[in-house]
CSV table of C-alpha atoms in Angstrom, one decimal:
chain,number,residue,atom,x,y,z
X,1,UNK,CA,81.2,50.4,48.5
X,2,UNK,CA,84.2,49.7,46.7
X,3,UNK,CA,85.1,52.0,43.6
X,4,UNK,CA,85.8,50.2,40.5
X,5,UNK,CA,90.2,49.3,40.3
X,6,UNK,CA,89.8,50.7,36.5
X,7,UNK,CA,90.0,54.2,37.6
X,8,UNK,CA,92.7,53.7,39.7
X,9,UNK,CA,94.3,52.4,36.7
X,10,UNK,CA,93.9,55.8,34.5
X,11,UNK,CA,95.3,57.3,37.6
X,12,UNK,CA,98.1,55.9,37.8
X,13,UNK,CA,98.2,55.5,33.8
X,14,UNK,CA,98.8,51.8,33.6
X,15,UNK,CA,95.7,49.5,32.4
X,16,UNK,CA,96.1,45.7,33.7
X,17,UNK,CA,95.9,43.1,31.0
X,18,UNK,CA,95.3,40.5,34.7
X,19,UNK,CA,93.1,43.3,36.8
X,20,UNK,CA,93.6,40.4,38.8
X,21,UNK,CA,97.1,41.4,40.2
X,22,UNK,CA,95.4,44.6,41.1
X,23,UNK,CA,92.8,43.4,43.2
X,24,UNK,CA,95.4,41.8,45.4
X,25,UNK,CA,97.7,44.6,45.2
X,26,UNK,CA,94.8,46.7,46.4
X,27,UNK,CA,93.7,43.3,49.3
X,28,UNK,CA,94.9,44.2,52.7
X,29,UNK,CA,95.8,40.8,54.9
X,30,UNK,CA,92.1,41.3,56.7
X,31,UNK,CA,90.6,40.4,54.2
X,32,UNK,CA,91.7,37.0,53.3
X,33,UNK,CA,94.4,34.7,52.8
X,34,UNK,CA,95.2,36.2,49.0
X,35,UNK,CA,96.2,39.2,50.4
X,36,UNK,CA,98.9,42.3,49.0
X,37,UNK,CA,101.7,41.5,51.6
X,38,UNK,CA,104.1,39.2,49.5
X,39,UNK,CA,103.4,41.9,46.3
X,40,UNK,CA,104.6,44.6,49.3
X,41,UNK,CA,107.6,42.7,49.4
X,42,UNK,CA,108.0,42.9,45.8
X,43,UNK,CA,107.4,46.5,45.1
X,44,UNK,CA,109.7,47.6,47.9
X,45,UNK,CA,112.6,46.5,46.7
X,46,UNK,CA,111.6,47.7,42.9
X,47,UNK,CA,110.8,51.2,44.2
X,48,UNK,CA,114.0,51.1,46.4
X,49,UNK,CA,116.2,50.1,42.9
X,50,UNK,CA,114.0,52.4,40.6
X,51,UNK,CA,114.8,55.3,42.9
X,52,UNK,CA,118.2,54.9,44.0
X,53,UNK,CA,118.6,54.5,40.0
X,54,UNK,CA,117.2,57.9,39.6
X,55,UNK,CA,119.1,60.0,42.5
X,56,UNK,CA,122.4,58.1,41.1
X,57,UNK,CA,121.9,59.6,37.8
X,58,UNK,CA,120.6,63.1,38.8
X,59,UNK,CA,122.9,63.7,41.5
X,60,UNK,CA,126.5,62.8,40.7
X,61,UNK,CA,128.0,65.4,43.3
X,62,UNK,CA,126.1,63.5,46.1
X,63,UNK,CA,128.1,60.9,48.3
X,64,UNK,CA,126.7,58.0,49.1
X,65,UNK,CA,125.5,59.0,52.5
X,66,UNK,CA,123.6,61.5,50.8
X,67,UNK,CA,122.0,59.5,48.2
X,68,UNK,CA,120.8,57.0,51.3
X,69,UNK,CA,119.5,59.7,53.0
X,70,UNK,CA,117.6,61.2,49.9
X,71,UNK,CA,116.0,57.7,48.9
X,72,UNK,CA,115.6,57.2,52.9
X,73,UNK,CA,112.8,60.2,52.4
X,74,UNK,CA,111.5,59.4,49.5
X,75,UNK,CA,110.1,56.2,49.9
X,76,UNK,CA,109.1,56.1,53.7
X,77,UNK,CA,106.1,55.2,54.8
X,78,UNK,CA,105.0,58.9,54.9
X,79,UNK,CA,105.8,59.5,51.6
X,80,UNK,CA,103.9,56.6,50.1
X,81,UNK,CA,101.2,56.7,52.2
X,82,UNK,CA,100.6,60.6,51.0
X,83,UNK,CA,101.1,59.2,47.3
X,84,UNK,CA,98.6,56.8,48.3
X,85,UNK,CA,95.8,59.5,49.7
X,86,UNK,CA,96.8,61.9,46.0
X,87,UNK,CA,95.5,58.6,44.4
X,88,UNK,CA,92.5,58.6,46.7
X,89,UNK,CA,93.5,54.9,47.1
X,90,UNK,CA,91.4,53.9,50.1
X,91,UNK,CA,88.4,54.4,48.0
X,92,UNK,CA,89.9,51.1,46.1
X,93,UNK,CA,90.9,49.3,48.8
X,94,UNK,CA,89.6,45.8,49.9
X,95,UNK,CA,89.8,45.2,53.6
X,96,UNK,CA,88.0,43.2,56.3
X,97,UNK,CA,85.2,43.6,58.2
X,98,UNK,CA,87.6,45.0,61.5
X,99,UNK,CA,89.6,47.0,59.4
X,100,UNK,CA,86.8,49.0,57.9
X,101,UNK,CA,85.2,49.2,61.1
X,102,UNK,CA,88.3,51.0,62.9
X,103,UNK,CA,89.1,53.4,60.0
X,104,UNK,CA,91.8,51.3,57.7
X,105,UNK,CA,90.7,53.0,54.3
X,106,UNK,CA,92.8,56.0,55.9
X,107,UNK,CA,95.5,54.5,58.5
X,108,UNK,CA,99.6,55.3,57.0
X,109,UNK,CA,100.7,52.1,57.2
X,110,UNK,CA,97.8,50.7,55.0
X,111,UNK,CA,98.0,52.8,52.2
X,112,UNK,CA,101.8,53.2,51.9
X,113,UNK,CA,101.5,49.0,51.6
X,114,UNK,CA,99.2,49.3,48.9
X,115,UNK,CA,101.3,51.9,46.6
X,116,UNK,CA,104.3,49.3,47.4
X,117,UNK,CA,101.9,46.2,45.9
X,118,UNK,CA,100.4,48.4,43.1
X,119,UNK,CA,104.2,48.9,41.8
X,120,UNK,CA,104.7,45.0,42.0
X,121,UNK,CA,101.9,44.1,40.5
X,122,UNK,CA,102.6,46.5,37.4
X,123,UNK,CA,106.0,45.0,37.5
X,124,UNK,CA,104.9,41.5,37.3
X,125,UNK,CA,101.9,42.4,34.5
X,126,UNK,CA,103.9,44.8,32.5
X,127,UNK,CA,107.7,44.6,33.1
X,128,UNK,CA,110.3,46.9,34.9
X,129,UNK,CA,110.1,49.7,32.3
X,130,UNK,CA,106.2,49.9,32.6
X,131,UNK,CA,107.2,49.9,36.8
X,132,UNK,CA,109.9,52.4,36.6
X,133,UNK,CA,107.3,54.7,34.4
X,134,UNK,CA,105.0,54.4,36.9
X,135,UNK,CA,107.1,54.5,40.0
X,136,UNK,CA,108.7,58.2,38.2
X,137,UNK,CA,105.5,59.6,37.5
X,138,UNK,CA,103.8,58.4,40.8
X,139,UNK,CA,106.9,60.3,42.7
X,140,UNK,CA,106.7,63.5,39.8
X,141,UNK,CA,106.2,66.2,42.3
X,142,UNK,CA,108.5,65.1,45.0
X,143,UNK,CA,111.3,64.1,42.8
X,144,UNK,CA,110.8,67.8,41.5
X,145,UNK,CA,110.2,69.6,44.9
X,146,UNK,CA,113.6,67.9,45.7
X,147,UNK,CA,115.7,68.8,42.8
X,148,UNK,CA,114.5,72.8,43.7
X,149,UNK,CA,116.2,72.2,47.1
X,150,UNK,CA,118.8,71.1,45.9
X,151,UNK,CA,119.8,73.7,43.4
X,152,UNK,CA,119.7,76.0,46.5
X,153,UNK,CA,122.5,77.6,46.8
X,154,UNK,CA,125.2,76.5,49.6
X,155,UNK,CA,125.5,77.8,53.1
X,156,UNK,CA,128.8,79.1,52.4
X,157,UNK,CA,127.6,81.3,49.6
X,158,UNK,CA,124.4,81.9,51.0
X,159,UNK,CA,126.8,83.3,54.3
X,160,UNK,CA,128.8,85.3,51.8
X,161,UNK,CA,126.1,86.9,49.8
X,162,UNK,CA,124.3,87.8,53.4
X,163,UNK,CA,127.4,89.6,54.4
X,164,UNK,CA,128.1,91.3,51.1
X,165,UNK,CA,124.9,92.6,50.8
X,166,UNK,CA,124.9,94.2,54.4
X,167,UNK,CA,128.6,95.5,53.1
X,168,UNK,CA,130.3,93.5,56.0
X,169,UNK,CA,133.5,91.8,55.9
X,170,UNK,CA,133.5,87.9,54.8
X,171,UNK,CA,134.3,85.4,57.0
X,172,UNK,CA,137.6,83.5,57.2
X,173,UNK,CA,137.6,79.8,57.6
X,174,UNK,CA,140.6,78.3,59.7
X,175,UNK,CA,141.2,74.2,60.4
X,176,UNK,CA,140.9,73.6,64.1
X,177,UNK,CA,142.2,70.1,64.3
X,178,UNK,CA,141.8,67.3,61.7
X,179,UNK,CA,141.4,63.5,63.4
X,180,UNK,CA,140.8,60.0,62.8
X,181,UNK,CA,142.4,57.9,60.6
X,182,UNK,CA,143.4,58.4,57.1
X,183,UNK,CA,140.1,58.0,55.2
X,184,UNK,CA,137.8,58.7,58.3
X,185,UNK,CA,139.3,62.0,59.3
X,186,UNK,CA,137.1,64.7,60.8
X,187,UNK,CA,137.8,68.4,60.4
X,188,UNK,CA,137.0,71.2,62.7
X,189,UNK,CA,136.9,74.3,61.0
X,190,UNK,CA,136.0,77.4,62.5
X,191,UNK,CA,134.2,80.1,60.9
X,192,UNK,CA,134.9,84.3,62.0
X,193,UNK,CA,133.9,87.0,61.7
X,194,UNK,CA,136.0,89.5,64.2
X,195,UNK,CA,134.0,92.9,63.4
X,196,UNK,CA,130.4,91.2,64.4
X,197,UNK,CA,132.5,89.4,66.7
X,198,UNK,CA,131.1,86.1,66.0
X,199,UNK,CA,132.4,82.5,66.1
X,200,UNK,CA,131.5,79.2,65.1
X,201,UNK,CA,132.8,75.7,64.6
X,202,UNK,CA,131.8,73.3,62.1
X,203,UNK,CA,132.9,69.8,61.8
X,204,UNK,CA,132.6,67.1,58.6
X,205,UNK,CA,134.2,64.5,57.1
X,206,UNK,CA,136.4,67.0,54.6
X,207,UNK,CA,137.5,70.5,55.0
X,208,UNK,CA,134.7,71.2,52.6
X,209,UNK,CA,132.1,70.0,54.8
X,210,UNK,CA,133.3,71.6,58.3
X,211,UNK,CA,133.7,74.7,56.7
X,212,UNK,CA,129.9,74.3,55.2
X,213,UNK,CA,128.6,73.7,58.6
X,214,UNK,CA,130.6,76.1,60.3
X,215,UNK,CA,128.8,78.5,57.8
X,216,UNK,CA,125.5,76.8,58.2
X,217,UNK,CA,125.7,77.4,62.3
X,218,UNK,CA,127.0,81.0,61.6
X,219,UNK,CA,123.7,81.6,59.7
X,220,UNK,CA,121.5,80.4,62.4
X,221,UNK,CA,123.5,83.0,64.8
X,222,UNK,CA,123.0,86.1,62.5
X,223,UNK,CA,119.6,85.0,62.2
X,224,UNK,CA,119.1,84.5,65.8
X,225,UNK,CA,120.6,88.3,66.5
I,1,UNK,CA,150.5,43.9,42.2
I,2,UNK,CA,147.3,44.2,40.7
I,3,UNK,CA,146.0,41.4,39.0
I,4,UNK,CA,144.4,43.0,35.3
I,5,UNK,CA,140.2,43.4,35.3
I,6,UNK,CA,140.0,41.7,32.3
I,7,UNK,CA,140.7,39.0,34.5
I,8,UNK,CA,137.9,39.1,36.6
I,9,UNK,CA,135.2,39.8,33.7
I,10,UNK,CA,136.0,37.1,32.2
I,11,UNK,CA,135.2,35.6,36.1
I,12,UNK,CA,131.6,37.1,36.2
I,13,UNK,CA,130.7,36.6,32.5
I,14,UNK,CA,130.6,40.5,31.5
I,15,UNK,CA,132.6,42.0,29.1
I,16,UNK,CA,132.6,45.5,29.8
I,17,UNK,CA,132.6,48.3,27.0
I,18,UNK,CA,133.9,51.0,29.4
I,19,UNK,CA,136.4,49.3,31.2
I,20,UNK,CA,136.5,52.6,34.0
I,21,UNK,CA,133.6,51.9,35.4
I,22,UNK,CA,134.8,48.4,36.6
I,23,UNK,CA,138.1,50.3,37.3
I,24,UNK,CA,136.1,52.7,39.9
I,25,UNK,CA,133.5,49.8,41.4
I,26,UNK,CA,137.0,48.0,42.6
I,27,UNK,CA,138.5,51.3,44.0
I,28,UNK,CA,138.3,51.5,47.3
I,29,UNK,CA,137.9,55.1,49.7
I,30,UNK,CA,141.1,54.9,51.1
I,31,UNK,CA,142.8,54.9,47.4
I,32,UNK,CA,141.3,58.0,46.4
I,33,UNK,CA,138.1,60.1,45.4
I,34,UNK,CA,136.9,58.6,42.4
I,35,UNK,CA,136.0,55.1,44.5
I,36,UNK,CA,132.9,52.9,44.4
I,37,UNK,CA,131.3,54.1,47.3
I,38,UNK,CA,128.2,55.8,44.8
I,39,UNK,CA,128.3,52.2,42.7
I,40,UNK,CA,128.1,50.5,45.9
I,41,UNK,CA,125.0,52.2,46.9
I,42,UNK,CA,123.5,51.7,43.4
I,43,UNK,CA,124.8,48.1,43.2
I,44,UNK,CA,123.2,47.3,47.0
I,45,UNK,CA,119.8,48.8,45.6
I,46,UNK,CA,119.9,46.5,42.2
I,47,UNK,CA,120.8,43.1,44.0
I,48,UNK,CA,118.0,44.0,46.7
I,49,UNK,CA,115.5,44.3,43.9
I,50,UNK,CA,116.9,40.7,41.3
I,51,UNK,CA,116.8,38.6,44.7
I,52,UNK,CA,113.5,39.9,45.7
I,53,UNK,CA,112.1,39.1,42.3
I,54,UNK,CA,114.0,35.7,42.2
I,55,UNK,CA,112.6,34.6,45.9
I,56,UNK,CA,109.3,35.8,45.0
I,57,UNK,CA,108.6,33.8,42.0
I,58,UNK,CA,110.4,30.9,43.1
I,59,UNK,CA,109.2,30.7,46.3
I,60,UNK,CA,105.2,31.1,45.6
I,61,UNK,CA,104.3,29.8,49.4
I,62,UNK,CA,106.6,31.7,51.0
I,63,UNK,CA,104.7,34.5,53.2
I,64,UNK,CA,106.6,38.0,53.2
I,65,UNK,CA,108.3,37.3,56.5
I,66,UNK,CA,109.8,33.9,55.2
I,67,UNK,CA,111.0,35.9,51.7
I,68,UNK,CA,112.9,39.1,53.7
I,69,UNK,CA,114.5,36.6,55.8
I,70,UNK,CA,115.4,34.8,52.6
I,71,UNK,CA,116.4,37.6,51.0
I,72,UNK,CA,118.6,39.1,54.2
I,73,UNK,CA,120.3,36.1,54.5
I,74,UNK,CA,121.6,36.0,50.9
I,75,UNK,CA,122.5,39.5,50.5
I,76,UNK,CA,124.2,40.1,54.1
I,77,UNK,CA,127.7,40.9,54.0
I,78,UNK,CA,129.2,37.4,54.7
I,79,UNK,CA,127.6,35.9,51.8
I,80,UNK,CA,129.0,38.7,49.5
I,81,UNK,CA,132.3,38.7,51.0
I,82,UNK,CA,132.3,35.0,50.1
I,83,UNK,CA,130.9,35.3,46.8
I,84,UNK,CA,134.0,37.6,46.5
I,85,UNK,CA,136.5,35.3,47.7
I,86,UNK,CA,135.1,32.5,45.0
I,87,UNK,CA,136.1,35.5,42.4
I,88,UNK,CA,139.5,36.0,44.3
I,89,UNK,CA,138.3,39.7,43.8
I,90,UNK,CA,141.1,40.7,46.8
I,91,UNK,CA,143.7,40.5,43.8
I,92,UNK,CA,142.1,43.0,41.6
I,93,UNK,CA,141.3,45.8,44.2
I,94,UNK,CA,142.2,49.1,44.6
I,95,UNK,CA,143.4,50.2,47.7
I,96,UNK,CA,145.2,52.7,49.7
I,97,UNK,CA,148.8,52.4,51.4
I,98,UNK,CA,146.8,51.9,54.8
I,99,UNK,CA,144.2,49.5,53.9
I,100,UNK,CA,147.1,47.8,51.6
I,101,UNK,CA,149.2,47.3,54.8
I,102,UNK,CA,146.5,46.1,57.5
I,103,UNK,CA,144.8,43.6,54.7
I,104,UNK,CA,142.4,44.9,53.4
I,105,UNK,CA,142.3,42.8,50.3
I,106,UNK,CA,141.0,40.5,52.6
I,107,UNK,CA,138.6,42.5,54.5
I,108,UNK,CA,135.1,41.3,54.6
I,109,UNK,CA,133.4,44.7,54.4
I,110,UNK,CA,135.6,45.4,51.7
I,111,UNK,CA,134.7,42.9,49.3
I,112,UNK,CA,131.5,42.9,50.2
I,113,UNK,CA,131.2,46.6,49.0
I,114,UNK,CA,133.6,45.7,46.0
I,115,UNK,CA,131.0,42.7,44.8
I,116,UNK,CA,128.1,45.6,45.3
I,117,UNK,CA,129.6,48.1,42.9
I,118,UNK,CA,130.6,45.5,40.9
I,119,UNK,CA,126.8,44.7,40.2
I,120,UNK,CA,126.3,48.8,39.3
I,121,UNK,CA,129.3,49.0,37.5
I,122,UNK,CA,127.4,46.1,34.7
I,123,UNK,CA,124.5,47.8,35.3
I,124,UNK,CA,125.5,50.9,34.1
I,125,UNK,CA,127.7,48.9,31.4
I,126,UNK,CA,125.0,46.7,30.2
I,127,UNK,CA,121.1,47.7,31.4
I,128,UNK,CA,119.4,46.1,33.9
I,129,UNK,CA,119.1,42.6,32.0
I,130,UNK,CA,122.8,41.7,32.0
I,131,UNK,CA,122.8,42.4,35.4
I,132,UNK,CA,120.6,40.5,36.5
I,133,UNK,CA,122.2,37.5,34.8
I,134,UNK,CA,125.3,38.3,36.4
I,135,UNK,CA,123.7,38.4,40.1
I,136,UNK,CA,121.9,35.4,39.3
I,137,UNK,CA,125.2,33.5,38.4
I,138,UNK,CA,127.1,35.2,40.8
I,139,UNK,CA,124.1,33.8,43.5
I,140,UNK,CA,123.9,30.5,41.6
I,141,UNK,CA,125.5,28.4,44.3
I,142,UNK,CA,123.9,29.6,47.1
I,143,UNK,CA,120.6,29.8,45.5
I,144,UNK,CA,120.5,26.3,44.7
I,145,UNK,CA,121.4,25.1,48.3
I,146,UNK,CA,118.6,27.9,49.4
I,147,UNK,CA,116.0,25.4,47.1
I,148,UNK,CA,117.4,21.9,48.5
I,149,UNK,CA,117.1,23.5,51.9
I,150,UNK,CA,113.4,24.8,51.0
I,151,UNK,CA,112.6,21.0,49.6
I,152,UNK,CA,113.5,19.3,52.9
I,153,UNK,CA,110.4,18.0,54.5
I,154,UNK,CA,108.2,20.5,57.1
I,155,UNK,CA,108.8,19.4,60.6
I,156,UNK,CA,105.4,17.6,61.1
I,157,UNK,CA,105.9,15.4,58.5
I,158,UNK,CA,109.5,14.8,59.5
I,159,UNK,CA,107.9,13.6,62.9
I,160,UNK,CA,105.1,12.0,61.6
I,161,UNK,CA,107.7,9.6,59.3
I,162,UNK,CA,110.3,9.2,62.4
I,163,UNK,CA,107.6,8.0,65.0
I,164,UNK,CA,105.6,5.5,62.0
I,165,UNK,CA,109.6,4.5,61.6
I,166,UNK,CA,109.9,3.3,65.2
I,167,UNK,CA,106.1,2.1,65.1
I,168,UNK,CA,105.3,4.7,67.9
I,169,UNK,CA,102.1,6.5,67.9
I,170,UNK,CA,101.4,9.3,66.4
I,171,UNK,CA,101.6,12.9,67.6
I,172,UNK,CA,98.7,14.7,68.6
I,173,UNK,CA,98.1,18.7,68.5
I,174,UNK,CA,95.9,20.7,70.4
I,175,UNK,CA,95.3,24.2,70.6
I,176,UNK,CA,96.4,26.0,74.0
I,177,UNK,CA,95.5,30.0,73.6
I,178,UNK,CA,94.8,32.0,70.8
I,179,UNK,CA,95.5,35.4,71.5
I,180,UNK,CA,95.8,39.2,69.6
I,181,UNK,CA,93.8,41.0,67.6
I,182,UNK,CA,91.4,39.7,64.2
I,183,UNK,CA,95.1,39.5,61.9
I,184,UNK,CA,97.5,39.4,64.7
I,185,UNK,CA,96.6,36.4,66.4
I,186,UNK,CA,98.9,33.8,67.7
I,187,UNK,CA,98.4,30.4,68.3
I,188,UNK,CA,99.9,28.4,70.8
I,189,UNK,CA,99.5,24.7,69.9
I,190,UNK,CA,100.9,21.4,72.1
I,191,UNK,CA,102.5,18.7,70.5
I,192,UNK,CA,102.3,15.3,72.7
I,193,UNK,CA,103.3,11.6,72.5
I,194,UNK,CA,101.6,10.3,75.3
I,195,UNK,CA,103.2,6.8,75.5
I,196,UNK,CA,106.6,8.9,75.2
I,197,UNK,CA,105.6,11.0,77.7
I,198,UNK,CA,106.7,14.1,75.7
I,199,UNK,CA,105.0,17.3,75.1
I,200,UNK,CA,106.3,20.4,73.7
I,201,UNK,CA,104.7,23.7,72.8
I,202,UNK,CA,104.9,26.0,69.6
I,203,UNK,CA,103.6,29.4,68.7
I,204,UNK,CA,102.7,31.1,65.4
I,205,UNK,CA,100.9,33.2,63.4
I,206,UNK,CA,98.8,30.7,62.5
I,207,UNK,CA,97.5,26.9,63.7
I,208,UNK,CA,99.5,25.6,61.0
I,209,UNK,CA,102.5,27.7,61.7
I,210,UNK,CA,102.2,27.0,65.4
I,211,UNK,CA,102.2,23.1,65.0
I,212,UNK,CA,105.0,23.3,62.9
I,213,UNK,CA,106.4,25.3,65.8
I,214,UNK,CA,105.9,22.3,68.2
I,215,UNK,CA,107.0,19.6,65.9
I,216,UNK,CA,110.0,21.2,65.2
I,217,UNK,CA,110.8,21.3,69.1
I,218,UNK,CA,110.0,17.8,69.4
I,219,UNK,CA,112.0,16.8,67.0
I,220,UNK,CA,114.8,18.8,69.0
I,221,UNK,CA,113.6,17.2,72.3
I,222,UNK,CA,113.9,13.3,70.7
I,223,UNK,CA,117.4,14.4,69.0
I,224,UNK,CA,118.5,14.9,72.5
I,225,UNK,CA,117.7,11.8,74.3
């Protein structure tokens, strides 16, 4: 049996004024012709705006590359589909007679399309502001776990602290060879440390960069020793 | 020289009350490292979302498939680029001595990315509602050739009229094979004018989908006698 959509609604903390959108948010395609997958379509693009919106604002030292890669993990199908489980949202699900049969309530793919639906359909009941709510608050703990990583400290300093602490001389970073064209250059930077007689090279689209992932690779050495 | 950005606002219909962010959204990598690369990424993530919501109300019997191909077809960068061209955005950009020399004012990719931060930068300016009325003037054109496309008659009826028109028989469909799993099926359908002695064959996700399939080709087939 179906639990009732209503207390998927307090969990999410949006009440319907048309439960209706709900229900199909919640209808996979085996179960009839009305059916979540155009609402999927919907509430993917939202999420990707409402997000990208988000990391823009709260990271303004990321590059782009980086923010793509940050909203990349975010809203995967992974991601959504363990939203989805937190919200115990196979329990709401309506699906056909095949789908129940082989286990649907639980499979990934299922559930991340239903969080994607759920956003559309508050979107198209409430508005964007009542989405974007629900989209933050739905993504709370992840948005949080990532903002800890990423006041982490860099692998630079994290190399330099390291050496400090085991009162060892710090590294020196020299420029190997910088090529491409102007605004595509690579670096090579290498990263030293003659008394532990270790080497590595690190390579990036600034000096900044190399020398980060020279550092990062010299970590993984002294940790490997 | 570069034309002034007043210019172009007056263009898109969006006064701006910090005329920097424009500024950056038309400042390109190779001219520095405040550019619009971060807009860009914003910008991309806001157009994905209006054009979603446009096709998706406008389009109420178009399945998801039929909406992201929509959708990819208007936001690709060609259609951008063009939509940048209209503006004669090439004259306000902000380039590097490179790009300045090999053309890049009237690089594709370039504008493309321009009209994308462009988007964030009124975002940012205005909220998310002047935005959208920008995109949706910006879009204007080619959203109104998408809905006298989309009112153009399906291919059986097309068929149906051209053969009554030449007082031939009518077409007649008949399932072939109907294979996949419960929601995967596909259908292959013959389409046949016996006294023509034509036949052609069409696949789909559905009957329906599948004869349309095979009317289309038919259509095709005749067009090339």
């Amino acid at each position: 049996m179906r639990e009732p959509v209503e207390r998927l609604c307090r969990s999410i903390g949006y009440q319907f004024n048309n439960l209706g959108l709900a229900e199909t948010a919640l209808t996979h395609r085996s179960a009839g012709s009305t059916n979540n997958e155009r609402l999927e379509f919907l509430g993917d693009a939202i999420l990707g705006f409402v997000i990208a919106d988000y990391l823009y604002a709260n990271y303004p030292a990321a590059d782009e590359g980086q923010l793509s890669r940050l909203r990349a993990g975010l809203v995967k199908g992974d991601s959504l589909a363990q939203i989805a489980r937190n919200l115990e949202l196979g329990k709401f699900l309506n699906l056909g007679t095949g789908e129940l049969r082989s286990g649907g309530h639980s499979r990934g793919s299922i559930l991340a399309d239903a969080v994607e639906a759920l956003i559309a359909a508050v979107y198209l009941d409430g508005g964007y502001l009542e989405a974007r709510r629900v989209i933050l608050q739905l993504f709370e703990e992840k948005l949080s776990t990532l903002s800890k990583k990423s006041q982490q400290k860099d692998p630079k300093t994290r190399l330099q602290e390291l050496l400090q602490s085991q009162k060892k001389p710090l590294p020196s970073y020299t420029i190997i060879s910088v090529t491409g064209e102007q605004h595509e250059q690579c670096f090579t930077v290498s990263c030293r440390v003659d008394e532990l007689d270790l080497r590595t090279e690190g390579t990036g689209s600034s000096r900044r960069k190399a020398e980060q992932d020279a550092a990062s690779k010299f970590l993984r050495k002294i940790d490997n020793v």
